[in-house]
Short mmCIF file of C-alpha atoms in Angstrom, two decimals:
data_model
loop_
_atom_site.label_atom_id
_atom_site.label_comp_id
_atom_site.label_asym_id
_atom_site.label_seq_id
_atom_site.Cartn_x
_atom_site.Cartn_y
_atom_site.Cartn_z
CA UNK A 1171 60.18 40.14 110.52
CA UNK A 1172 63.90 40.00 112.03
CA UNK A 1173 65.42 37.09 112.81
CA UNK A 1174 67.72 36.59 115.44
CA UNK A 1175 69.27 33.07 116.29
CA UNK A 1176 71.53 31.33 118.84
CA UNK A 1177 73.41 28.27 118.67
CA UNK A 1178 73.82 25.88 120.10
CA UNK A 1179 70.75 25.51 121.28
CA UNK A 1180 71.97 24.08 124.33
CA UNK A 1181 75.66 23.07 125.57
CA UNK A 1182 76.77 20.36 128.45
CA UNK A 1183 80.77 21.28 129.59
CA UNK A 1184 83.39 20.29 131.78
CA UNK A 1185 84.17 22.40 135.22
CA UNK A 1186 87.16 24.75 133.92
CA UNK A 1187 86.74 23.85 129.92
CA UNK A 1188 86.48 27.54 127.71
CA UNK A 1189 83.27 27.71 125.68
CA UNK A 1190 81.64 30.08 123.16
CA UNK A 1191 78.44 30.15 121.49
CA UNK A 1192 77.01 32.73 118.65
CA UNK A 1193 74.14 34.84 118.11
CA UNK A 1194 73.43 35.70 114.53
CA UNK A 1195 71.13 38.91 113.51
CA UNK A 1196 70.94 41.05 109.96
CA UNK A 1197 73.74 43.00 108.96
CA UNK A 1198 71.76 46.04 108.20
CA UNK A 1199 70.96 48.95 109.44
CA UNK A 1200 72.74 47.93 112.76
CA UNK A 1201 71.68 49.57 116.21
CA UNK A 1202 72.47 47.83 119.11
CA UNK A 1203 73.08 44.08 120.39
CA UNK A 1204 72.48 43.15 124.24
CA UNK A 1205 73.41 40.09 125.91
CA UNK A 1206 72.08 38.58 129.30
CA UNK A 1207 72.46 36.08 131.48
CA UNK A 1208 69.00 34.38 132.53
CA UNK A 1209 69.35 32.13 135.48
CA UNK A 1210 66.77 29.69 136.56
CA UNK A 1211 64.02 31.27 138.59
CA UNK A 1212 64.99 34.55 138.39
CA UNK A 1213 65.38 37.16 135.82
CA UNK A 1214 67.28 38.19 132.83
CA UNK A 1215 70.47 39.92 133.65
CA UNK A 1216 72.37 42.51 131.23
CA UNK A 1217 75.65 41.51 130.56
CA UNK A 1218 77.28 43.48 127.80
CA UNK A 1219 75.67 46.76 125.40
CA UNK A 1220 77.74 46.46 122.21
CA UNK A 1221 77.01 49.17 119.34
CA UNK A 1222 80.34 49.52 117.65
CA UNK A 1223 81.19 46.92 114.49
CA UNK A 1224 84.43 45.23 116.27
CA UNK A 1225 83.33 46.05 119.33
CA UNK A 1226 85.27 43.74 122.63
CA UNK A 1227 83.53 43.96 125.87
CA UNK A 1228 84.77 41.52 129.32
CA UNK A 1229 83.43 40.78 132.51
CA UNK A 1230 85.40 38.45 134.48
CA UNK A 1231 85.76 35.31 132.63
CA UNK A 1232 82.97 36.26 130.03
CA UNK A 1233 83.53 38.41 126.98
CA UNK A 1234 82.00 39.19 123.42
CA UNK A 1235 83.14 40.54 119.88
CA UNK A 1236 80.94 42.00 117.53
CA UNK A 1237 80.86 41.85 113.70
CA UNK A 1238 77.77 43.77 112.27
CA UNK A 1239 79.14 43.65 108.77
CA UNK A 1240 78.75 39.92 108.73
CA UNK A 1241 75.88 40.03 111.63
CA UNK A 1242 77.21 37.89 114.27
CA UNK A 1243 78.53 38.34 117.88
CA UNK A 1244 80.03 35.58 119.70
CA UNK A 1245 80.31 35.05 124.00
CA UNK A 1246 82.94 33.45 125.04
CA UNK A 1247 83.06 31.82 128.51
CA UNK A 1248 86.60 31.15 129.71
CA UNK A 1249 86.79 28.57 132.11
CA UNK A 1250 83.22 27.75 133.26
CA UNK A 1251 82.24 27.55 136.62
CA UNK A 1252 79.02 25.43 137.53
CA UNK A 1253 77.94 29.25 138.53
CA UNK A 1254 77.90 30.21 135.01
CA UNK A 1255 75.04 27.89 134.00
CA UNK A 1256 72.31 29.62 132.59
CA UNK A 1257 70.49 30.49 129.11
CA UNK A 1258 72.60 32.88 127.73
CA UNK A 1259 70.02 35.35 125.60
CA UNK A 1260 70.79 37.94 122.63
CA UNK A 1261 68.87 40.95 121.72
CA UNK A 1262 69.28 42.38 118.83
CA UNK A 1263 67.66 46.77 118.07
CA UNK A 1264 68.38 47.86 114.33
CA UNK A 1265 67.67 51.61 113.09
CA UNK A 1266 63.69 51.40 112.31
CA UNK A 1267 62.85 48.95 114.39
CA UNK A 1268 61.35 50.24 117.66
CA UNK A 1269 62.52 47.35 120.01
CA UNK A 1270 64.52 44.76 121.04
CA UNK A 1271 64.34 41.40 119.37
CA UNK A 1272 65.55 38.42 121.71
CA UNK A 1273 67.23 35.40 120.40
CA UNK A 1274 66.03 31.83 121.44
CA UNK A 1275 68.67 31.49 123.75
CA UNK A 1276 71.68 29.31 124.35
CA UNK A 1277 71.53 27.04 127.54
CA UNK A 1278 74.49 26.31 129.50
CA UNK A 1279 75.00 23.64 131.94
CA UNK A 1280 78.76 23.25 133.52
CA UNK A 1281 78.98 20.09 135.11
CA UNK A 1282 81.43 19.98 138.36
CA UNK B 1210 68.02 42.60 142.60
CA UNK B 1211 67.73 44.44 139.21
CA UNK B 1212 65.35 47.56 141.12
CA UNK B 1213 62.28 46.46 139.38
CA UNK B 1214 59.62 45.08 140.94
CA UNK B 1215 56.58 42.81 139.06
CA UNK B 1216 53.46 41.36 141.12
CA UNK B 1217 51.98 39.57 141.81
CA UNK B 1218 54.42 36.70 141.23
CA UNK B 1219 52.00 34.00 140.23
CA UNK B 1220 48.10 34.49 139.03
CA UNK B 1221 46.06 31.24 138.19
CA UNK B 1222 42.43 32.37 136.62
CA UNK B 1223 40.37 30.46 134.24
CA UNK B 1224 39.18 31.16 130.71
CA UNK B 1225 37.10 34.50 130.04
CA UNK B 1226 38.62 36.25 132.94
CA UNK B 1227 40.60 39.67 132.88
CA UNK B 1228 43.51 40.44 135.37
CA UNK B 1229 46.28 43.16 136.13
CA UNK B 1230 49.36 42.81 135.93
CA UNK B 1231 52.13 45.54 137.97
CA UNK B 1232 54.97 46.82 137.50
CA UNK B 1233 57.48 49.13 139.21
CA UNK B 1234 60.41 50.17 137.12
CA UNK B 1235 64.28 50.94 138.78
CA UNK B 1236 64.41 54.31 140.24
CA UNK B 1237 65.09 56.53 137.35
CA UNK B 1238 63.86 54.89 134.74
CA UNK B 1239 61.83 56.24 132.58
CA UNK B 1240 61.11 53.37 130.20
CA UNK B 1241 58.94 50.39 130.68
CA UNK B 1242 58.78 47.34 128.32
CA UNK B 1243 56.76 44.67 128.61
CA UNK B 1244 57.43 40.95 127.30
CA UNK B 1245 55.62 37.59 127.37
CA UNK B 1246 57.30 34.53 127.34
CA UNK B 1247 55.59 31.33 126.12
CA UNK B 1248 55.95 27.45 126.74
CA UNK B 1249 58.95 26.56 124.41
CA UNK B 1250 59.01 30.36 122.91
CA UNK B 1251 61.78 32.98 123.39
CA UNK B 1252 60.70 36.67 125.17
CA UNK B 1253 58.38 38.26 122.66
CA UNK B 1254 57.93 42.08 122.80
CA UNK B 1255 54.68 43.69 123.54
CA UNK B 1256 54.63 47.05 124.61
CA UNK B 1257 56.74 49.87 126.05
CA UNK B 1258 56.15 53.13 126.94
CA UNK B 1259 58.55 56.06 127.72
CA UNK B 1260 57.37 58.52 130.67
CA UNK B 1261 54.04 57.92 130.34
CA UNK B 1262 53.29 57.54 126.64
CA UNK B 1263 53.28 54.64 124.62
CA UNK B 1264 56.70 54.59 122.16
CA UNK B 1265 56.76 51.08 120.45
CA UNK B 1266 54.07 48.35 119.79
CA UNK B 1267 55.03 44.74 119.42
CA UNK B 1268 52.97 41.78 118.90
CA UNK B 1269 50.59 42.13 121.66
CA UNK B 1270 46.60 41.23 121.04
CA UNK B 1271 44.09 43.28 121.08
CA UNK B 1272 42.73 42.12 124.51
CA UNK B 1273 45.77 43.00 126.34
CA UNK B 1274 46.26 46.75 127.13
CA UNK B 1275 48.80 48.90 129.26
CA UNK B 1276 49.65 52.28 130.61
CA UNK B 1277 52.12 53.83 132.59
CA UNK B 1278 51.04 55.90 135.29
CA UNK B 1279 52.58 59.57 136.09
CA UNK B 1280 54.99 57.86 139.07
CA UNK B 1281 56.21 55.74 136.01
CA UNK B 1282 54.22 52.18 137.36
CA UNK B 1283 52.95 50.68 134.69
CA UNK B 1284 50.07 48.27 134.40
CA UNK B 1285 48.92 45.58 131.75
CA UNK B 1286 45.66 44.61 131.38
CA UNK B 1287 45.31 40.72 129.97
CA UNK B 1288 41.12 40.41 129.39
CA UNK B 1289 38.99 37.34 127.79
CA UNK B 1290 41.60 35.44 128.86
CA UNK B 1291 42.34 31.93 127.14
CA UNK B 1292 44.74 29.08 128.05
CA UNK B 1293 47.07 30.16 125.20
CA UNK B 1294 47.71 33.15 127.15
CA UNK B 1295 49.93 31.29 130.07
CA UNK B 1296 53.06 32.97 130.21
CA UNK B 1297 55.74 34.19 131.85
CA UNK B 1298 55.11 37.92 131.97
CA UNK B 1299 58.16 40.09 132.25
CA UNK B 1300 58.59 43.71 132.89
CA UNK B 1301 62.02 45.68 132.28
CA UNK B 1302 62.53 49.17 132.58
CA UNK B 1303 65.55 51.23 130.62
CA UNK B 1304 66.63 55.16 131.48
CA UNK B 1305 65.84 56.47 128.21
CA UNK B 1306 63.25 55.20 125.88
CA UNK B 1307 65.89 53.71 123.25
CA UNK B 1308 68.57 51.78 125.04
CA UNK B 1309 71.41 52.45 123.08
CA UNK B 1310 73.90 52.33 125.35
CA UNK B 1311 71.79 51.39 128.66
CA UNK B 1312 70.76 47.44 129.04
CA UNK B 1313 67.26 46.62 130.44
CA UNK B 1314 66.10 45.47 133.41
CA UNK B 1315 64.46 43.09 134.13
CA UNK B 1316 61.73 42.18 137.15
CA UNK B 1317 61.32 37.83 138.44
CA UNK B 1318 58.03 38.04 135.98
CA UNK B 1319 54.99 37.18 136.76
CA UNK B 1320 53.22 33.59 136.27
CA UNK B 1321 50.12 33.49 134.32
CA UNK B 1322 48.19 30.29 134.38
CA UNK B 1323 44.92 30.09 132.73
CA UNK B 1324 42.82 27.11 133.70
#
């Protein structure tokens, strides 16, 4: 059984303070990582497809690096909005496994 | 809007009973997935199918079922229902049937409450 985990398991921040939070997975036979963006009352949203070991991807204030030799990729929020609250989900594919495997999630709040 | 639609949005039933669940994938997708979501659980995997045929298995019971239709809709089929089945019932759709490079997407879910 994989096992892909998040922490924190939740985070309170300041409007404008820089945040990160991790999402841990097994460092073998690596195939893909996903992260999204699930907002209350609506749905998951993709945010970055990583599948290279080193692997930077940004959106706007948001980016992520990928390690898969040590099995970790870490978000990083620079200077949250109240906007940006949300659980903040990884999913995690490796080579014989036939789907993805969602983390528990990492809630956000950003307190104006 | 992610392009895929799920209804009905919210489906109260009691114990014993069986009920459909729909889903539309974004236009051009080929792959549907489907995932529960339980009380204090993260999304579990059940099913997804690629153009019409089933691809990948997760830990869905033997009382659920699903298919995917030739215009790519798929269905799943939740019977003998019991209250450990509330959920929240996504669907997501990919273009290919292993997302490599291509996220899912995901529909608002649908609301299971069994009473």
């Amino acid at each position: 059984i994989l096992n892909v985990e998040q922490s924190p398991q939740s985070l309170h921040v300041q409007e404008g303070d820089s945040t990160n939070f991790t999402c841990s997975f097994p460092s073998s036979n690596f195939y893909a990582l996903h992260w999204y963006r699930w907002e209350t009352a609506k749905s998951p949203e993709a945010l970055f497809v990583m599948t290279l070991n080193g692997d930077e991807k940004k959106k706007g204030r948001i980016s992520a690096t990928l390690n898969t030799k040590e099995g970790y990729s870490y978000l990083y929020i620079k200077g949250s909005q109240p906007e940006d609250s949300a659980t903040y989900l990884c999913a995690f594919k490796h080579n014989y496994g036939q789907n993805f495997v969602f983390g528990p999630g990492t809630r956000l709040s950003v307190l104006p | 809007d992610s392009g895929v639609t799920q209804t009905p949005k919210h489906l109260i039933t009691a114990t014993g009973q069986r009920v459909t669940l729909r889903c539309s994938p974004r236009s051009g997708d080929l792959s549907v997935y489907w995932y529960q979501q339980s009380l204090d659980q993260g999304l579990q995997f059940l099913i997804q199918y690629y153009n019409g045929e089933e691809r990948a298995k997760g830990n869905i019971l033997e009382r659920f079922s699903a298919q995917q239709f030739p215009d790519l809709h798929s269905e799943l089929n939740l019977s003998s229902l019991e209250l450990g089945d509330s959920a929240l019932y996504f669907c997501a759709s990919s273009v290919t049937g292993t997302p490599y490079n291509s996220p899912l997407h995901f529909g608002n879910g649908t609301r299971l409450t069994v009473t």
